[in-house]
PDB file of C-alpha atoms and ligand atoms in Angstrom:
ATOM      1  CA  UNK A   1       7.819   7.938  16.761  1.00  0.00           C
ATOM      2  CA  UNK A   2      10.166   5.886  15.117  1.00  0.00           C
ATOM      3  CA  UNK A   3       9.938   2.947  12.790  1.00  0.00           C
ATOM      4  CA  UNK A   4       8.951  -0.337  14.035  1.00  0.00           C
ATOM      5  CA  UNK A   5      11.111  -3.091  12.385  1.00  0.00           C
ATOM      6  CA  UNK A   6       8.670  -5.766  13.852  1.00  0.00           C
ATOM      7  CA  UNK A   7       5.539  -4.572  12.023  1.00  0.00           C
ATOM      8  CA  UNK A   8       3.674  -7.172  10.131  1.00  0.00           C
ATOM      9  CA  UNK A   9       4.878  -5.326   6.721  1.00  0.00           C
ATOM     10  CA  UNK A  10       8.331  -4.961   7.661  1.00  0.00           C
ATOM     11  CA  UNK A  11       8.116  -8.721   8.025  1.00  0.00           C
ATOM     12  CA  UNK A  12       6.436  -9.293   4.372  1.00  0.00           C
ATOM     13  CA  UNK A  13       9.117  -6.953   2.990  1.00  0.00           C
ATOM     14  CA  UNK A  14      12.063  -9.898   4.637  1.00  0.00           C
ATOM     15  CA  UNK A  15      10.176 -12.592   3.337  1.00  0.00           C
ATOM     16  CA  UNK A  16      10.147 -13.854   6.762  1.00  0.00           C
ATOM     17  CA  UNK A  17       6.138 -13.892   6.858  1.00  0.00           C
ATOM     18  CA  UNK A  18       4.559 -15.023   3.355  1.00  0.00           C
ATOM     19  CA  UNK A  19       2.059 -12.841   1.159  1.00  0.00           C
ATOM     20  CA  UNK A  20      -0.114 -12.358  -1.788  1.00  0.00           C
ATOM     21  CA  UNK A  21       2.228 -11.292  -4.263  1.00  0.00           C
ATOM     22  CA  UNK A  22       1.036  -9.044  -7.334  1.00  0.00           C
ATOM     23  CA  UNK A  23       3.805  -7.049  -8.252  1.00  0.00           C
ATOM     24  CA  UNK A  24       7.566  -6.168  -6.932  1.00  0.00           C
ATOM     25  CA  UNK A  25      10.114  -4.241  -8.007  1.00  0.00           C
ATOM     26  CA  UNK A  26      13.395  -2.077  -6.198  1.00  0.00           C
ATOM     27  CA  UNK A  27      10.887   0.332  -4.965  1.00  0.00           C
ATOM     28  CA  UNK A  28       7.469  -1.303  -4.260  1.00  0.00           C
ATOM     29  CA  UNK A  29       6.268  -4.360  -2.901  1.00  0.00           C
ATOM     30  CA  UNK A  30       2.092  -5.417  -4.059  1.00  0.00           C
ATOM     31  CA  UNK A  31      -0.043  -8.032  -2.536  1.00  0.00           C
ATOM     32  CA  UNK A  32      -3.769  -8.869  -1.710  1.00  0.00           C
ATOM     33  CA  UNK A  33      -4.667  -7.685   1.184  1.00  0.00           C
ATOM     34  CA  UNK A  34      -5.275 -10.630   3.789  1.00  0.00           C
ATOM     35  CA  UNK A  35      -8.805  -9.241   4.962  1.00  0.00           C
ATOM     36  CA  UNK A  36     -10.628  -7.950   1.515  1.00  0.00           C
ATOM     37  CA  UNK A  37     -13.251  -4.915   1.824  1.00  0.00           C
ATOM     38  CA  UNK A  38     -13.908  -4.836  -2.009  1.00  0.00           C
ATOM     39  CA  UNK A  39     -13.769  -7.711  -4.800  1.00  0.00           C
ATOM     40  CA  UNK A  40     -10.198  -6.399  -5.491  1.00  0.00           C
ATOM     41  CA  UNK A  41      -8.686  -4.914  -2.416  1.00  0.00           C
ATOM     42  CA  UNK A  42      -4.566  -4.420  -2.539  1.00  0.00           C
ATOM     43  CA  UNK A  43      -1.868  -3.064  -0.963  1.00  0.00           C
ATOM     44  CA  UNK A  44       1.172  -1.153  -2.176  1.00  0.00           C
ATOM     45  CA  UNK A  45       4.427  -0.339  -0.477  1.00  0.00           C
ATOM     46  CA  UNK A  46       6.901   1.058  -0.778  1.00  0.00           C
ATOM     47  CA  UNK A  47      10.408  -0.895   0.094  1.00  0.00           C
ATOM     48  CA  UNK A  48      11.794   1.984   2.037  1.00  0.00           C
ATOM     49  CA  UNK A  49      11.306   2.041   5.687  1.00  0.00           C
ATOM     50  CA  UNK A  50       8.879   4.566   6.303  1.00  0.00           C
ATOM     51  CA  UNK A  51       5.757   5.359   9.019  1.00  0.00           C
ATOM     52  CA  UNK A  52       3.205   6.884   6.970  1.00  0.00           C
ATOM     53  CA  UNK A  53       2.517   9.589   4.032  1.00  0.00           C
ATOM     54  CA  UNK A  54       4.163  12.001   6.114  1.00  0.00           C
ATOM     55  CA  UNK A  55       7.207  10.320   6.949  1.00  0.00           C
ATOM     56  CA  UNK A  56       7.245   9.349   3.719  1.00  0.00           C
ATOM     57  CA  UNK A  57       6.838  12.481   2.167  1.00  0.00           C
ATOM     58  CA  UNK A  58       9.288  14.354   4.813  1.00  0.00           C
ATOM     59  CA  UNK A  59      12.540  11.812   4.175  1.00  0.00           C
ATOM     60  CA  UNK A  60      12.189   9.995   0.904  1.00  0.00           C
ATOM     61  CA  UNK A  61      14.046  10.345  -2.189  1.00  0.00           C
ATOM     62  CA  UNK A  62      12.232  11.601  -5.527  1.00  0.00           C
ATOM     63  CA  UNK A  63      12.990   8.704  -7.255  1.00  0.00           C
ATOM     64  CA  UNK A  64      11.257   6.466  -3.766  1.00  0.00           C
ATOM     65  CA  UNK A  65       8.446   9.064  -4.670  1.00  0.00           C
ATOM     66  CA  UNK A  66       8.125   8.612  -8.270  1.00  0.00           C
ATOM     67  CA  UNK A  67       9.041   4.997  -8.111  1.00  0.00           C
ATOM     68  CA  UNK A  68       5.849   4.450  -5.449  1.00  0.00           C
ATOM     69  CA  UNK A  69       3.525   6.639  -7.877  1.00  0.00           C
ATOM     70  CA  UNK A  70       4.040   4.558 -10.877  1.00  0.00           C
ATOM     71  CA  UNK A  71       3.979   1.486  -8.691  1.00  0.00           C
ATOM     72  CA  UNK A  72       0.444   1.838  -7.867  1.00  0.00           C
ATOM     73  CA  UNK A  73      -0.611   2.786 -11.463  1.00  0.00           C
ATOM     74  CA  UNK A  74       1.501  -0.424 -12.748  1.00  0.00           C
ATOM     75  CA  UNK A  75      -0.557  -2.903  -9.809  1.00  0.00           C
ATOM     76  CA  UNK A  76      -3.893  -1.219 -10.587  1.00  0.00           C
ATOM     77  CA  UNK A  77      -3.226  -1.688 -14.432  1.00  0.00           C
ATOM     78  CA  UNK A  78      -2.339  -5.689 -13.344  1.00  0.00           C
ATOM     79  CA  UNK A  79      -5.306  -5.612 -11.396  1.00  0.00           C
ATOM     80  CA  UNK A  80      -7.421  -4.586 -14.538  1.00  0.00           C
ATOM     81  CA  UNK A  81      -8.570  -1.581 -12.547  1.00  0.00           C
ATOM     82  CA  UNK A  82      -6.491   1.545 -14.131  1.00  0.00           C
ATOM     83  CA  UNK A  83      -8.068   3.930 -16.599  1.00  0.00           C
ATOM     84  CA  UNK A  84      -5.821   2.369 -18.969  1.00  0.00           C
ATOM     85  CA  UNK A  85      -7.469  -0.593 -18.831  1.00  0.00           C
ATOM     86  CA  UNK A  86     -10.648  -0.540 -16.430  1.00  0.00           C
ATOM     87  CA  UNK A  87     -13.377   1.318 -14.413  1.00  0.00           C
ATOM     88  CA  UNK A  88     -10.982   3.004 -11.931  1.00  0.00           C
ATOM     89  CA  UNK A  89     -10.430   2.252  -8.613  1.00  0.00           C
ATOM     90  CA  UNK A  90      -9.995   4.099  -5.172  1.00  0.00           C
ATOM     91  CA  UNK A  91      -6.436   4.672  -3.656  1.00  0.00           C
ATOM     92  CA  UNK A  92      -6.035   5.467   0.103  1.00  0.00           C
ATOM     93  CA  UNK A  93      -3.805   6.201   2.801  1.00  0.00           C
ATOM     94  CA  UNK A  94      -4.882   5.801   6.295  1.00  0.00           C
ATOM     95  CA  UNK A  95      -2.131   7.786   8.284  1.00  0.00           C
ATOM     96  CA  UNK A  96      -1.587   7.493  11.963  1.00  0.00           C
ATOM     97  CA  UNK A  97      -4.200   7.258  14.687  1.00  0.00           C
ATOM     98  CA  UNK A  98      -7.209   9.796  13.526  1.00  0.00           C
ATOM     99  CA  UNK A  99      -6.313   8.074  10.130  1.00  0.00           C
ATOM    100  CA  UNK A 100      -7.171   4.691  11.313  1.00  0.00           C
ATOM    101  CA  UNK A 101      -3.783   3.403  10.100  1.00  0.00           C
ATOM    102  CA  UNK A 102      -3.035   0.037  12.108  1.00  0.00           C
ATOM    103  CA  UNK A 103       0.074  -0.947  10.501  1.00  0.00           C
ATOM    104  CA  UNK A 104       2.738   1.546  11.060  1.00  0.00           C
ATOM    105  CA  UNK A 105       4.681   0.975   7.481  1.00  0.00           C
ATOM    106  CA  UNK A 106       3.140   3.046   4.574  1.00  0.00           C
ATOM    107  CA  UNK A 107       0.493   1.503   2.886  1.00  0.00           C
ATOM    108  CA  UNK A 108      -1.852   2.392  -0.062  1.00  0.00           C
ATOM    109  CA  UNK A 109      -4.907   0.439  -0.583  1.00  0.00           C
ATOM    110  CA  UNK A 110      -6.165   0.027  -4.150  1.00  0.00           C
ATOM    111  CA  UNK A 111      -9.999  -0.310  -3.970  1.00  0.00           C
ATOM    112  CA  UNK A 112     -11.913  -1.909  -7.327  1.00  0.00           C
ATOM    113  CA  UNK A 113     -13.559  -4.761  -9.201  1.00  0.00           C
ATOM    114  CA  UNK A 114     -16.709  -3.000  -8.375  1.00  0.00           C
ATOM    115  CA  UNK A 115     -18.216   0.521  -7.402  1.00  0.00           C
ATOM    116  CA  UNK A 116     -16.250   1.497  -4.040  1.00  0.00           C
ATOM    117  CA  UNK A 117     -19.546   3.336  -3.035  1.00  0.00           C
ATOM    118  CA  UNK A 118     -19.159   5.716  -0.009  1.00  0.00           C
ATOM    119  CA  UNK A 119     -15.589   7.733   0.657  1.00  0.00           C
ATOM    120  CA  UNK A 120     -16.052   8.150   4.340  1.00  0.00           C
ATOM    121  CA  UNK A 121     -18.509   6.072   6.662  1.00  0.00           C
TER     122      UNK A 121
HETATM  123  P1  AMP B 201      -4.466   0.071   7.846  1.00  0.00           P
HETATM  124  O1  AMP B 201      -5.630   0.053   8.786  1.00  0.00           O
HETATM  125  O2  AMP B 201      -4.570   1.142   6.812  1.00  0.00           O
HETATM  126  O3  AMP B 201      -3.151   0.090   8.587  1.00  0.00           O
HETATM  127  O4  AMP B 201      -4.545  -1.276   7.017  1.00  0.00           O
HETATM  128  C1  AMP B 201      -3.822  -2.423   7.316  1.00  0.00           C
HETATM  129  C2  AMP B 201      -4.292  -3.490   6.361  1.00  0.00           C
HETATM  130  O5  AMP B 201      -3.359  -4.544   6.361  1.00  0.00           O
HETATM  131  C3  AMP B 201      -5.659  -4.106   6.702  1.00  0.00           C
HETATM  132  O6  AMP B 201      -6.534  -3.927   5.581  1.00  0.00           O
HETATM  133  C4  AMP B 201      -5.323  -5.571   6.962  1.00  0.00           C
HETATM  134  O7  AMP B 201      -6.335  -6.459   6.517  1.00  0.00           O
HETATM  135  C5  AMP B 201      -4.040  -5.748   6.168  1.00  0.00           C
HETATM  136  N1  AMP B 201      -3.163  -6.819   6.625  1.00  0.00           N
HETATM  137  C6  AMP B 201      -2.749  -7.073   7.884  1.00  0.00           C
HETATM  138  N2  AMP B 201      -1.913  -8.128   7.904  1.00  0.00           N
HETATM  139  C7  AMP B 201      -1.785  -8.544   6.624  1.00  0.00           C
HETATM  140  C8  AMP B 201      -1.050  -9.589   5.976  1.00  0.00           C
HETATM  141  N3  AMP B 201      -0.280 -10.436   6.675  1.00  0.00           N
HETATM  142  N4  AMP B 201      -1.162  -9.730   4.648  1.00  0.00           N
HETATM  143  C9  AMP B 201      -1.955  -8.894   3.920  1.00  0.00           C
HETATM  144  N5  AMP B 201      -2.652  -7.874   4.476  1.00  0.00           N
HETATM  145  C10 AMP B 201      -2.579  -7.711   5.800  1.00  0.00           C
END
C-alpha cells in the first residue's frame, strides 16, 4: 500500500483543512482530536509522510524517530499530563486494519485528564 496524499491528516499537515493546534514543530504536528474519547484526547504526528508504525519504523530517519518521541512527551507535558508534570496518560497506535487504524497517516493518541480505565475493550 502506498501513501494516500488525500487523507484527512495529510490535509491538516497543508493547512488546507483547519485543526486544533497544540504544538508544531519541523517534525511533529499536535492537535485535539475532533471526536474526544477522554477529557484530554490528542493526536501527534509526525510531518513525514508515513502509513503507520511500521512504515514509519521501516523508512524514517533517526532524527524523524527521535524528533516524534520527544514530540509526544513535549504535547503531553503541554497537556499537563506527563510525569513531569501530571498523572500520566496513555499513548497508542492503532496500525492498519486488525489495528483499527482509520486514517492511513501515523497517528499517536495521547489519552488523559482522567483514569483511561480499560486497555482493550
Ligand atoms: P484511528 O482510528 O486511530 O485512525 O484514529 C483516527 C482519529 O482521527 C479518530 O479519533 C478521529 O476522531 C480523528 N479525526 C478524524 N478527523 C479529524 C480531524 N479533522 N481533526 C481531528 N481529529 C480527527
Amino acid at each position: 500500500m502506498s501513501y494516500d496524499d488525500n487523507n484527512i491528516f495529510a490535509k491538516i499537515l497543508r493547512g488546507e483543512i483547519p485543526c486544533n493546534k497544540i504544538y508544531e514543530d519541523d517534525f511533529v504536528l499536535a492537535f485535539h482530536d475532533i471526536n474526544p474519547q477522554k477529557k484530554i484526547h490528542a493526536l501527534v504526528i509526525p510531518k513525514g509522510k508515513y502509513i503507520d508504525l511500521d512504515d514509519f519504523t521501516l523508512k524514517a530517519s533517526s532524527e524523524e524517530m527521535v524528533g516524534l518521541l520527544k514530540g509526544i512527551n513535549i504535547v503531553a507535558k503541554k497537556l499537563g499530563i506527563s510525569t513531569e508534570v501530571g498523572k500520566g496518560y496513555r499513548a497508542l497506535a492503532n496500525i492498519s486494519d486488525h489495528g483499527g487504524q482509520e486514517v492511513p497517516h501515523l497517528h499517536f493518541h495521547l489519552f488523559g485528564g482522567e483514569k483511561v480505565g480499560k486497555m482493550v475493550e
